[in-house]
Amino acid sequence: MLIGLESSGVHSNGFSLVRRIIDAKKLSLEQHYEGLDGHTLGEALLEPTRIYVRSIVKLLRRYRVKRVVSAMAHITGGGLAGNLPRVLPKHLDAKIDLSTWDIPPLFSLLESTGGVDRDEMFRVFNMGIGNVLAVRPTFADSVVRQLKQSGEVPHIIGSL
């Protein structure tokens, strides 16, 4: 099973496209846009990158004997499609269900305002999933529970 951990925003990828959208559409970094939880566009774009290492190390320490986690991918530039295949054996493909998490409003704002194709959005941005763990199906629920206890927001987003 593939467990995706929510991102905190754009993280550090896709800012060339963000700048093009801001310039082309004359967006104000000081303006408040719907869905940004009261933040300005600039504040939303500068949200610090979520760091997953403590939660993941804590999880891995619980399973020192059993290999519950088979692979991990940090979703950076290239999105899910560009990063997840790097950690998978050649004979496996990932099947992602895009309905398993809500795309954050910041990405929807960039997509609609900038007239960016949905496929390009997924190639450039993390679209709300900043890290993915491939785990054995029998442990998926347990792993999700433990990640929640560590403060993460996990979603079972697909399978191999």
GROMACS .gro file of N, CA and C in nm:
model
  480
    1MET      N    1   0.085  -0.118   0.000
    1MET     CA    2   0.000   0.000   0.000
    1MET      C    3   0.089   0.124   0.000
    2LEU      N    4   0.041   0.228  -0.061
    2LEU     CA    5   0.113   0.355  -0.065
    2LEU      C    6   0.047   0.453   0.031
    3ILE      N    7   0.126   0.501   0.124
    3ILE     CA    8   0.077   0.597   0.223
    3ILE      C    9   0.143   0.730   0.193
    4GLY      N   10   0.060   0.830   0.164
    4GLY     CA   11   0.110   0.964   0.136
    4GLY      C   12   0.097   1.051   0.259
    5LEU      N   13   0.200   1.130   0.285
    5LEU     CA   14   0.199   1.225   0.396
    5LEU      C   15   0.176   1.364   0.340
    6GLU      N   16   0.083   1.436   0.399
    6GLU     CA   17   0.049   1.569   0.349
    6GLU      C   18   0.169   1.662   0.354
    7SER      N   19   0.177   1.746   0.252
    7SER     CA   20   0.280   1.849   0.248
    7SER      C   21   0.228   1.973   0.322
    8SER      N   22   0.319   2.067   0.343
    8SER     CA   23   0.280   2.194   0.407
    8SER      C   24   0.259   2.304   0.304
    9GLY      N   25   0.270   2.269   0.177
    9GLY     CA   26   0.252   2.368   0.071
    9GLY      C   27   0.340   2.335  -0.048
   10VAL      N   28   0.387   2.439  -0.114
   10VAL     CA   29   0.467   2.421  -0.235
   10VAL      C   30   0.601   2.356  -0.203
   11HIS      N   31   0.647   2.369  -0.080
   11HIS     CA   32   0.781   2.327  -0.040
   11HIS      C   33   0.880   2.407  -0.123
   12SER      N   34   0.980   2.349  -0.181
   12SER     CA   35   1.080   2.431  -0.250
   12SER      C   36   1.079   2.411  -0.401
   13ASN      N   37   0.972   2.354  -0.454
   13ASN     CA   38   0.970   2.319  -0.596
   13ASN      C   39   0.858   2.390  -0.671
   14GLY      N   40   0.890   2.424  -0.795
   14GLY     CA   41   0.790   2.483  -0.882
   14GLY      C   42   0.783   2.634  -0.877
   15PHE      N   43   0.881   2.697  -0.815
   15PHE     CA   44   0.873   2.842  -0.802
   15PHE      C   45   0.892   2.916  -0.933
   16SER      N   46   0.955   2.855  -1.031
   16SER     CA   47   0.963   2.920  -1.163
   16SER      C   48   0.823   2.935  -1.222
   17LEU      N   49   0.743   2.828  -1.212
   17LEU     CA   50   0.606   2.834  -1.261
   17LEU      C   51   0.524   2.930  -1.175
   18VAL      N   52   0.542   2.928  -1.045
   18VAL     CA   53   0.469   3.020  -0.957
   18VAL      C   54   0.499   3.164  -0.997
   19ARG      N   55   0.625   3.197  -1.019
   19ARG     CA   56   0.662   3.334  -1.058
   19ARG      C   57   0.600   3.372  -1.191
   20ARG      N   58   0.597   3.278  -1.287
   20ARG     CA   59   0.534   3.307  -1.417
   20ARG      C   60   0.386   3.338  -1.400
   21ILE      N   61   0.317   3.260  -1.317
   21ILE     CA   62   0.174   3.282  -1.294
   21ILE      C   63   0.153   3.419  -1.228
   22ILE      N   64   0.230   3.448  -1.125
   22ILE     CA   65   0.217   3.576  -1.053
   22ILE      C   66   0.240   3.693  -1.148
   23ASP      N   67   0.344   3.683  -1.228
   23ASP     CA   68   0.375   3.792  -1.323
   23ASP      C   69   0.268   3.805  -1.432
   24ALA      N   70   0.231   3.693  -1.492
   24ALA     CA   71   0.135   3.696  -1.604
   24ALA      C   72  -0.003   3.742  -1.560
   25LYS      N   73  -0.045   3.703  -1.441
   25LYS     CA   74  -0.180   3.736  -1.394
   25LYS      C   75  -0.182   3.854  -1.297
   26LYS      N   76  -0.065   3.914  -1.277
   26LYS     CA   77  -0.054   4.032  -1.190
   26LYS      C   78  -0.112   4.005  -1.051
   27LEU      N   79  -0.078   3.889  -0.994
   27LEU     CA   80  -0.125   3.855  -0.860
   27LEU      C   81  -0.043   3.930  -0.756
   28SER      N   82  -0.107   3.964  -0.648
   28SER     CA   83  -0.040   4.035  -0.539
   28SER      C   84  -0.004   3.936  -0.429
   29LEU      N   85   0.121   3.939  -0.387
   29LEU     CA   86   0.165   3.853  -0.277
   29LEU      C   87   0.104   3.896  -0.144
   30GLU      N   88   0.056   4.020  -0.137
   30GLU     CA   89  -0.004   4.073  -0.014
   30GLU      C   90  -0.154   4.047  -0.006
   31GLN      N   91  -0.213   3.997  -0.113
   31GLN     CA   92  -0.358   3.978  -0.116
   31GLN      C   93  -0.398   3.846  -0.049
   32HIS      N   94  -0.514   3.848   0.013
   32HIS     CA   95  -0.574   3.728   0.071
   32HIS      C   96  -0.665   3.665  -0.034
   33TYR      N   97  -0.643   3.540  -0.064
   33TYR     CA   98  -0.725   3.468  -0.161
   33TYR      C   99  -0.804   3.360  -0.088
   34GLU      N  100  -0.919   3.330  -0.142
   34GLU     CA  101  -1.008   3.230  -0.082
   34GLU      C  102  -0.936   3.097  -0.064
   35GLY      N  103  -0.957   3.037   0.053
   35GLY     CA  104  -0.904   2.905   0.081
   35GLY      C  105  -0.765   2.903   0.142
   36LEU      N  106  -0.701   3.018   0.158
   36LEU     CA  107  -0.564   3.020   0.211
   36LEU      C  108  -0.561   3.043   0.362
   37ASP      N  109  -0.670   3.010   0.428
   37ASP     CA  110  -0.679   3.016   0.575
   37ASP      C  111  -0.637   3.151   0.632
   38GLY      N  112  -0.676   3.257   0.565
   38GLY     CA  113  -0.646   3.390   0.615
   38GLY      C  114  -0.506   3.439   0.584
   39HIS      N  115  -0.427   3.358   0.519
   39HIS     CA  116  -0.291   3.398   0.482
   39HIS      C  117  -0.293   3.473   0.349
   40THR      N  118  -0.194   3.557   0.330
   40THR     CA  119  -0.176   3.619   0.200
   40THR      C  120  -0.114   3.514   0.107
   41LEU      N  121  -0.115   3.544  -0.022
   41LEU     CA  122  -0.053   3.453  -0.118
   41LEU      C  123   0.095   3.437  -0.085
   42GLY      N  124   0.162   3.545  -0.053
   42GLY     CA  125   0.304   3.538  -0.018
   42GLY      C  126   0.330   3.450   0.103
   43GLU      N  127   0.246   3.465   0.206
   43GLU     CA  128   0.262   3.381   0.325
   43GLU      C  129   0.241   3.234   0.292
   44ALA      N  130   0.141   3.205   0.211
   44ALA     CA  131   0.113   3.066   0.174
   44ALA      C  132   0.229   3.006   0.095
   45LEU      N  133   0.288   3.086   0.006
   45LEU     CA  134   0.399   3.036  -0.076
   45LEU      C  135   0.526   3.017   0.007
   46LEU      N  136   0.541   3.091   0.115
   46LEU     CA  137   0.661   3.081   0.197
   46LEU      C  138   0.646   2.987   0.316
   47GLU      N  139   0.536   2.913   0.321
   47GLU     CA  140   0.519   2.815   0.428
   47GLU      C  141   0.640   2.720   0.426
   48PRO      N  142   0.708   2.703   0.539
   48PRO     CA  143   0.828   2.618   0.539
   48PRO      C  144   0.798   2.474   0.497
   49THR      N  145   0.895   2.415   0.433
   49THR     CA  146   0.885   2.276   0.389
   49THR      C  147   0.869   2.185   0.510
   50ARG      N  148   0.773   2.098   0.503
   50ARG     CA  149   0.751   2.001   0.610
   50ARG      C  150   0.866   1.901   0.608
   51ILE      N  151   0.921   1.873   0.725
   51ILE     CA  152   1.029   1.777   0.739
   51ILE      C  153   0.971   1.651   0.804
   52TYR      N  154   0.987   1.538   0.738
   52TYR     CA  155   0.922   1.414   0.779
   52TYR      C  156   1.013   1.320   0.858
   53VAL      N  157   1.139   1.355   0.870
   53VAL     CA  158   1.238   1.260   0.919
   53VAL      C  159   1.207   1.208   1.060
   54ARG      N  160   1.167   1.292   1.152
   54ARG     CA  161   1.141   1.243   1.289
   54ARG      C  162   1.029   1.141   1.293
   55SER      N  163   0.921   1.170   1.223
   55SER     CA  164   0.808   1.077   1.221
   55SER      C  165   0.847   0.945   1.157
   56ILE      N  166   0.923   0.952   1.048
   56ILE     CA  167   0.960   0.830   0.976
   56ILE      C  168   1.062   0.749   1.055
   57VAL      N  169   1.160   0.815   1.114
   57VAL     CA  170   1.259   0.743   1.195
   57VAL      C  171   1.190   0.675   1.313
   58LYS      N  172   1.100   0.745   1.377
   58LYS     CA  173   1.024   0.686   1.488
   58LYS      C  174   0.948   0.563   1.441
   59LEU      N  175   0.886   0.571   1.325
   59LEU     CA  176   0.813   0.457   1.269
   59LEU      C  177   0.907   0.341   1.240
   60LEU      N  178   1.018   0.368   1.176
   60LEU     CA  179   1.113   0.262   1.141
   60LEU      C  180   1.171   0.194   1.264
   61ARG      N  181   1.191   0.269   1.370
   61ARG     CA  182   1.244   0.211   1.495
   61ARG      C  183   1.146   0.113   1.557
   62ARG      N  184   1.018   0.132   1.532
   62ARG     CA  185   0.917   0.038   1.585
   62ARG      C  186   0.923  -0.096   1.515
   63TYR      N  187   0.975  -0.097   1.393
   63TYR     CA  188   0.979  -0.218   1.312
   63TYR      C  189   1.123  -0.256   1.279
   64ARG      N  190   1.203  -0.279   1.380
   64ARG     CA  191   1.344  -0.313   1.358
   64ARG      C  192   1.360  -0.453   1.300
   65VAL      N  193   1.271  -0.545   1.335
   65VAL     CA  194   1.283  -0.682   1.287
   65VAL      C  195   1.206  -0.701   1.156
   66LYS      N  196   1.082  -0.659   1.156
   66LYS     CA  197   0.998  -0.672   1.036
   66LYS      C  198   1.027  -0.557   0.941
   67ARG      N  199   1.038  -0.591   0.813
   67ARG     CA  200   1.055  -0.485   0.711
   67ARG      C  201   0.917  -0.444   0.663
   68VAL      N  202   0.856  -0.354   0.735
   68VAL     CA  203   0.722  -0.308   0.704
   68VAL      C  204   0.723  -0.207   0.591
   69VAL      N  205   0.820  -0.117   0.592
   69VAL     CA  206   0.833  -0.015   0.489
   69VAL      C  207   0.930  -0.067   0.383
   70SER      N  208   0.881  -0.078   0.261
   70SER     CA  209   0.962  -0.131   0.151
   70SER      C  210   1.033  -0.022   0.073
   71ALA      N  211   0.976   0.099   0.070
   71ALA     CA  212   1.035   0.209  -0.006
   71ALA      C  213   0.978   0.340   0.045
   72MET      N  214   1.053   0.449   0.022
   72MET     CA  215   1.008   0.582   0.058
   72MET      C  216   1.051   0.679  -0.050
   73ALA      N  217   0.967   0.777  -0.077
   73ALA     CA  218   1.000   0.879  -0.176
   73ALA      C  219   0.959   1.015  -0.125
   74HIS      N  220   1.054   1.108  -0.125
   74HIS     CA  221   1.023   1.247  -0.095
   74HIS      C  222   0.974   1.309  -0.227
   75ILE      N  223   0.857   1.369  -0.224
   75ILE     CA  224   0.797   1.421  -0.347
   75ILE      C  225   0.842   1.565  -0.367
   76THR      N  226   0.940   1.579  -0.455
   76THR     CA  227   1.000   1.709  -0.483
   76THR      C  228   0.964   1.746  -0.626
   77GLY      N  229   1.048   1.825  -0.692
   77GLY     CA  230   1.024   1.860  -0.832
   77GLY      C  231   1.005   1.735  -0.915
   78GLY      N  232   0.904   1.735  -0.996
   78GLY     CA  233   0.870   1.616  -1.073
   78GLY      C  234   0.744   1.549  -1.019
   79GLY      N  235   0.698   1.593  -0.902
   79GLY     CA  236   0.575   1.541  -0.845
   79GLY      C  237   0.579   1.393  -0.817
   80LEU      N  238   0.461   1.335  -0.798
   80LEU     CA  239   0.450   1.192  -0.770
   80LEU      C  240   0.505   1.109  -0.885
   81ALA      N  241   0.469   1.145  -1.007
   81ALA     CA  242   0.509   1.066  -1.123
   81ALA      C  243   0.659   1.068  -1.146
   82GLY      N  244   0.727   1.174  -1.107
   82GLY     CA  245   0.870   1.184  -1.128
   82GLY      C  246   0.954   1.128  -1.016
   83ASN      N  247   0.896   1.112  -0.898
   83ASN     CA  248   0.974   1.070  -0.782
   83ASN      C  249   0.944   0.928  -0.735
   84LEU      N  250   0.819   0.889  -0.736
   84LEU     CA  251   0.784   0.756  -0.686
   84LEU      C  252   0.849   0.643  -0.767
   85PRO      N  253   0.853   0.649  -0.900
   85PRO     CA  254   0.915   0.540  -0.975
   85PRO      C  255   1.064   0.518  -0.943
   86ARG      N  256   1.131   0.620  -0.894
   86ARG     CA  257   1.274   0.608  -0.862
   86ARG      C  258   1.301   0.507  -0.751
   87VAL      N  259   1.204   0.485  -0.664
   87VAL     CA  260   1.227   0.396  -0.550
   87VAL      C  261   1.163   0.258  -0.570
   88LEU      N  262   1.101   0.237  -0.685
   88LEU     CA  263   1.032   0.111  -0.711
   88LEU      C  264   1.114   0.021  -0.803
   89PRO      N  265   1.106  -0.110  -0.780
   89PRO     CA  266   1.170  -0.202  -0.875
   89PRO      C  267   1.106  -0.186  -1.013
   90LYS      N  268   1.182  -0.214  -1.116
   90LYS     CA  269   1.136  -0.194  -1.255
   90LYS      C  270   1.007  -0.271  -1.287
   91HIS      N  271   0.985  -0.383  -1.219
   91HIS     CA  272   0.869  -0.466  -1.251
   91HIS      C  273   0.741  -0.421  -1.182
   92LEU      N  274   0.746  -0.313  -1.103
   92LEU     CA  275   0.628  -0.265  -1.032
   92LEU      C  276   0.587  -0.126  -1.080
   93ASP      N  277   0.457  -0.105  -1.081
   93ASP     CA  278   0.401   0.027  -1.111
   93ASP      C  279   0.314   0.069  -0.993
   94ALA      N  280   0.305   0.199  -0.971
   94ALA     CA  281   0.219   0.252  -0.866
   94ALA      C  282   0.084   0.289  -0.925
   95LYS      N  283  -0.021   0.253  -0.855
   95LYS     CA  284  -0.156   0.293  -0.891
   95LYS      C  285  -0.203   0.390  -0.782
   96ILE      N  286  -0.218   0.518  -0.821
   96ILE     CA  287  -0.254   0.624  -0.727
   96ILE      C  288  -0.400   0.662  -0.749
   97ASP      N  289  -0.473   0.674  -0.639
   97ASP     CA  290  -0.612   0.719  -0.644
   97ASP      C  291  -0.614   0.865  -0.599
   98LEU      N  292  -0.630   0.956  -0.694
   98LEU     CA  293  -0.624   1.099  -0.665
   98LEU      C  294  -0.739   1.149  -0.578
   99SER      N  295  -0.840   1.066  -0.560
   99SER     CA  296  -0.954   1.108  -0.477
   99SER      C  297  -0.930   1.082  -0.327
  100THR      N  298  -0.815   1.029  -0.291
  100THR     CA  299  -0.790   0.991  -0.152
  100THR      C  300  -0.739   1.105  -0.064
  101TRP      N  301  -0.710   1.220  -0.123
  101TRP     CA  302  -0.674   1.338  -0.045
  101TRP      C  303  -0.725   1.461  -0.118
  102ASP      N  304  -0.740   1.567  -0.042
  102ASP     CA  305  -0.785   1.694  -0.099
  102ASP      C  306  -0.663   1.775  -0.144
  103ILE      N  307  -0.666   1.821  -0.266
  103ILE     CA  308  -0.560   1.907  -0.316
  103ILE      C  309  -0.573   2.041  -0.243
  104PRO      N  310  -0.467   2.088  -0.181
  104PRO     CA  311  -0.474   2.213  -0.106
  104PRO      C  312  -0.514   2.331  -0.194
  105PRO      N  313  -0.588   2.425  -0.136
  105PRO     CA  314  -0.639   2.539  -0.212
  105PRO      C  315  -0.530   2.620  -0.283
  106LEU      N  316  -0.410   2.626  -0.229
  106LEU     CA  317  -0.302   2.699  -0.294
  106LEU      C  318  -0.274   2.645  -0.434
  107PHE      N  319  -0.272   2.512  -0.446
  107PHE     CA  320  -0.247   2.451  -0.576
  107PHE      C  321  -0.365   2.475  -0.671
  108SER      N  322  -0.486   2.468  -0.619
  108SER     CA  323  -0.604   2.495  -0.702
  108SER      C  324  -0.604   2.639  -0.751
  109LEU      N  325  -0.562   2.732  -0.664
  109LEU     CA  326  -0.553   2.873  -0.702
  109LEU      C  327  -0.451   2.891  -0.815
  110LEU      N  328  -0.334   2.831  -0.800
  110LEU     CA  329  -0.231   2.842  -0.904
  110LEU      C  330  -0.279   2.781  -1.036
  111GLU      N  331  -0.345   2.666  -1.024
  111GLU     CA  332  -0.394   2.596  -1.144
  111GLU      C  333  -0.499   2.679  -1.218
  112SER      N  334  -0.600   2.725  -1.146
  112SER     CA  335  -0.710   2.795  -1.213
  112SER      C  336  -0.668   2.935  -1.258
  113THR      N  337  -0.601   3.008  -1.173
  113THR     CA  338  -0.559   3.144  -1.208
  113THR      C  339  -0.458   3.143  -1.321
  114GLY      N  340  -0.365   3.049  -1.314
  114GLY     CA  341  -0.260   3.044  -1.415
  114GLY      C  342  -0.298   2.970  -1.541
  115GLY      N  343  -0.415   2.906  -1.542
  115GLY     CA  344  -0.456   2.829  -1.658
  115GLY      C  345  -0.361   2.712  -1.685
  116VAL      N  346  -0.312   2.652  -1.578
  116VAL     CA  347  -0.215   2.543  -1.590
  116VAL      C  348  -0.290   2.411  -1.602
  117ASP      N  349  -0.248   2.329  -1.696
  117ASP     CA  350  -0.307   2.197  -1.716
  117ASP      C  351  -0.285   2.111  -1.591
  118ARG      N  352  -0.384   2.032  -1.556
  118ARG     CA  353  -0.377   1.946  -1.437
  118ARG      C  354  -0.256   1.853  -1.441
  119ASP      N  355  -0.227   1.795  -1.557
  119ASP     CA  356  -0.110   1.706  -1.568
  119ASP      C  357   0.019   1.780  -1.538
  120GLU      N  358   0.029   1.904  -1.586
  120GLU     CA  359   0.149   1.982  -1.558
  120GLU      C  360   0.159   2.014  -1.410
  121MET      N  361   0.047   2.045  -1.347
  121MET     CA  362   0.047   2.071  -1.202
  121MET      C  363   0.106   1.951  -1.128
  122PHE      N  364   0.064   1.831  -1.165
  122PHE     CA  365   0.115   1.710  -1.099
  122PHE      C  366   0.260   1.681  -1.135
  123ARG      N  367   0.308   1.730  -1.248
  123ARG     CA  368   0.449   1.711  -1.284
  123ARG      C  369   0.540   1.809  -1.210
  124VAL      N  370   0.487   1.927  -1.178
  124VAL     CA  371   0.569   2.032  -1.119
  124VAL      C  372   0.561   2.033  -0.966
  125PHE      N  373   0.442   2.013  -0.912
  125PHE     CA  374   0.420   2.031  -0.768
  125PHE      C  375   0.390   1.898  -0.698
  126ASN      N  376   0.398   1.902  -0.565
  126ASN     CA  377   0.364   1.784  -0.486
  126ASN      C  378   0.213   1.766  -0.472
  127MET      N  379   0.137   1.869  -0.500
  127MET     CA  380  -0.010   1.867  -0.498
  127MET      C  381  -0.068   1.819  -0.365
  128GLY      N  382   0.006   1.842  -0.258
  128GLY     CA  383  -0.045   1.810  -0.125
  128GLY      C  384   0.012   1.685  -0.063
  129ILE      N  385   0.090   1.608  -0.138
  129ILE     CA  386   0.155   1.487  -0.084
  129ILE      C  387   0.305   1.509  -0.093
  130GLY      N  388   0.370   1.522   0.023
  130GLY     CA  389   0.512   1.553   0.026
  130GLY      C  390   0.604   1.435   0.044
  131ASN      N  391   0.550   1.321   0.085
  131ASN     CA  392   0.631   1.202   0.106
  131ASN      C  393   0.540   1.081   0.090
  132VAL      N  394   0.595   0.972   0.036
  132VAL     CA  395   0.517   0.850   0.018
  132VAL      C  396   0.597   0.732   0.073
  133LEU      N  397   0.528   0.647   0.146
  133LEU     CA  398   0.586   0.523   0.197
  133LEU      C  399   0.514   0.405   0.134
  134ALA      N  400   0.588   0.309   0.085
  134ALA     CA  401   0.531   0.183   0.038
  134ALA      C  402   0.542   0.085   0.154
  135VAL      N  403   0.427   0.037   0.201
  135VAL     CA  404   0.425  -0.051   0.318
  135VAL      C  405   0.350  -0.179   0.286
  136ARG      N  406   0.383  -0.282   0.360
  136ARG     CA  407   0.312  -0.410   0.344
  136ARG      C  408   0.164  -0.389   0.380
  137PRO      N  409   0.073  -0.442   0.298
  137PRO     CA  410  -0.070  -0.418   0.319
  137PRO      C  411  -0.120  -0.453   0.459
  138THR      N  412  -0.070  -0.560   0.518
  138THR     CA  413  -0.119  -0.600   0.650
  138THR      C  414  -0.082  -0.500   0.759
  139PHE      N  415   0.015  -0.412   0.732
  139PHE     CA  416   0.057  -0.315   0.832
  139PHE      C  417   0.009  -0.173   0.801
  140ALA      N  418  -0.060  -0.154   0.693
  140ALA     CA  419  -0.097  -0.019   0.650
  140ALA      C  420  -0.175   0.057   0.756
  141ASP      N  421  -0.276  -0.004   0.814
  141ASP     CA  422  -0.356   0.067   0.915
  141ASP      C  423  -0.273   0.103   1.037
  142SER      N  424  -0.188   0.012   1.081
  142SER     CA  425  -0.101   0.038   1.195
  142SER      C  426  -0.004   0.152   1.165
  143VAL      N  427   0.054   0.152   1.046
  143VAL     CA  428   0.147   0.258   1.008
  143VAL      C  429   0.074   0.392   1.004
  144VAL      N  430  -0.045   0.395   0.948
  144VAL     CA  431  -0.124   0.519   0.944
  144VAL      C  432  -0.149   0.570   1.086
  145ARG      N  433  -0.188   0.481   1.176
  145ARG     CA  434  -0.213   0.521   1.315
  145ARG      C  435  -0.088   0.581   1.379
  146GLN      N  436   0.025   0.515   1.360
  146GLN     CA  437   0.149   0.562   1.420
  146GLN      C  438   0.192   0.697   1.362
  147LEU      N  439   0.174   0.714   1.232
  147LEU     CA  440   0.209   0.842   1.170
  147LEU      C  441   0.120   0.954   1.222
  148LYS      N  442  -0.007   0.925   1.242
  148LYS     CA  443  -0.098   1.025   1.300
  148LYS      C  444  -0.053   1.063   1.440
  149GLN      N  445  -0.012   0.963   1.518
  149GLN     CA  446   0.036   0.990   1.654
  149GLN      C  447   0.161   1.077   1.654
  150SER      N  448   0.237   1.073   1.546
  150SER     CA  449   0.357   1.155   1.533
  150SER      C  450   0.329   1.293   1.475
  151GLY      N  451   0.201   1.321   1.450
  151GLY     CA  452   0.164   1.453   1.402
  151GLY      C  453   0.152   1.466   1.251
  152GLU      N  454   0.167   1.355   1.179
  152GLU     CA  455   0.152   1.358   1.034
  152GLU      C  456   0.005   1.345   0.996
  153VAL      N  457  -0.024   1.378   0.870
  153VAL     CA  458  -0.158   1.358   0.815
  153VAL      C  459  -0.142   1.261   0.699
  154PRO      N  460  -0.154   1.130   0.729
  154PRO     CA  461  -0.134   1.029   0.625
  154PRO      C  462  -0.263   0.991   0.555
  155HIS      N  463  -0.247   0.949   0.429
  155HIS     CA  464  -0.358   0.900   0.349
  155HIS      C  465  -0.312   0.776   0.275
  156ILE      N  466  -0.393   0.673   0.273
  156ILE     CA  467  -0.363   0.560   0.185
  156ILE      C  468  -0.403   0.605   0.045
  157ILE      N  469  -0.301   0.626  -0.041
  157ILE     CA  470  -0.327   0.689  -0.170
  157ILE      C  471  -0.320   0.590  -0.287
  158GLY      N  472  -0.283   0.466  -0.260
  158GLY     CA  473  -0.275   0.372  -0.370
  158GLY      C  474  -0.204   0.245  -0.332
  159SER      N  475  -0.165   0.174  -0.435
  159SER     CA  476  -0.100   0.043  -0.416
  159SER      C  477   0.000   0.020  -0.528
  160LEU      N  478   0.075  -0.089  -0.511
  160LEU     CA  479   0.172  -0.128  -0.613
  160LEU      C  480   0.120  -0.250  -0.684
   0.00000   0.00000   0.00000
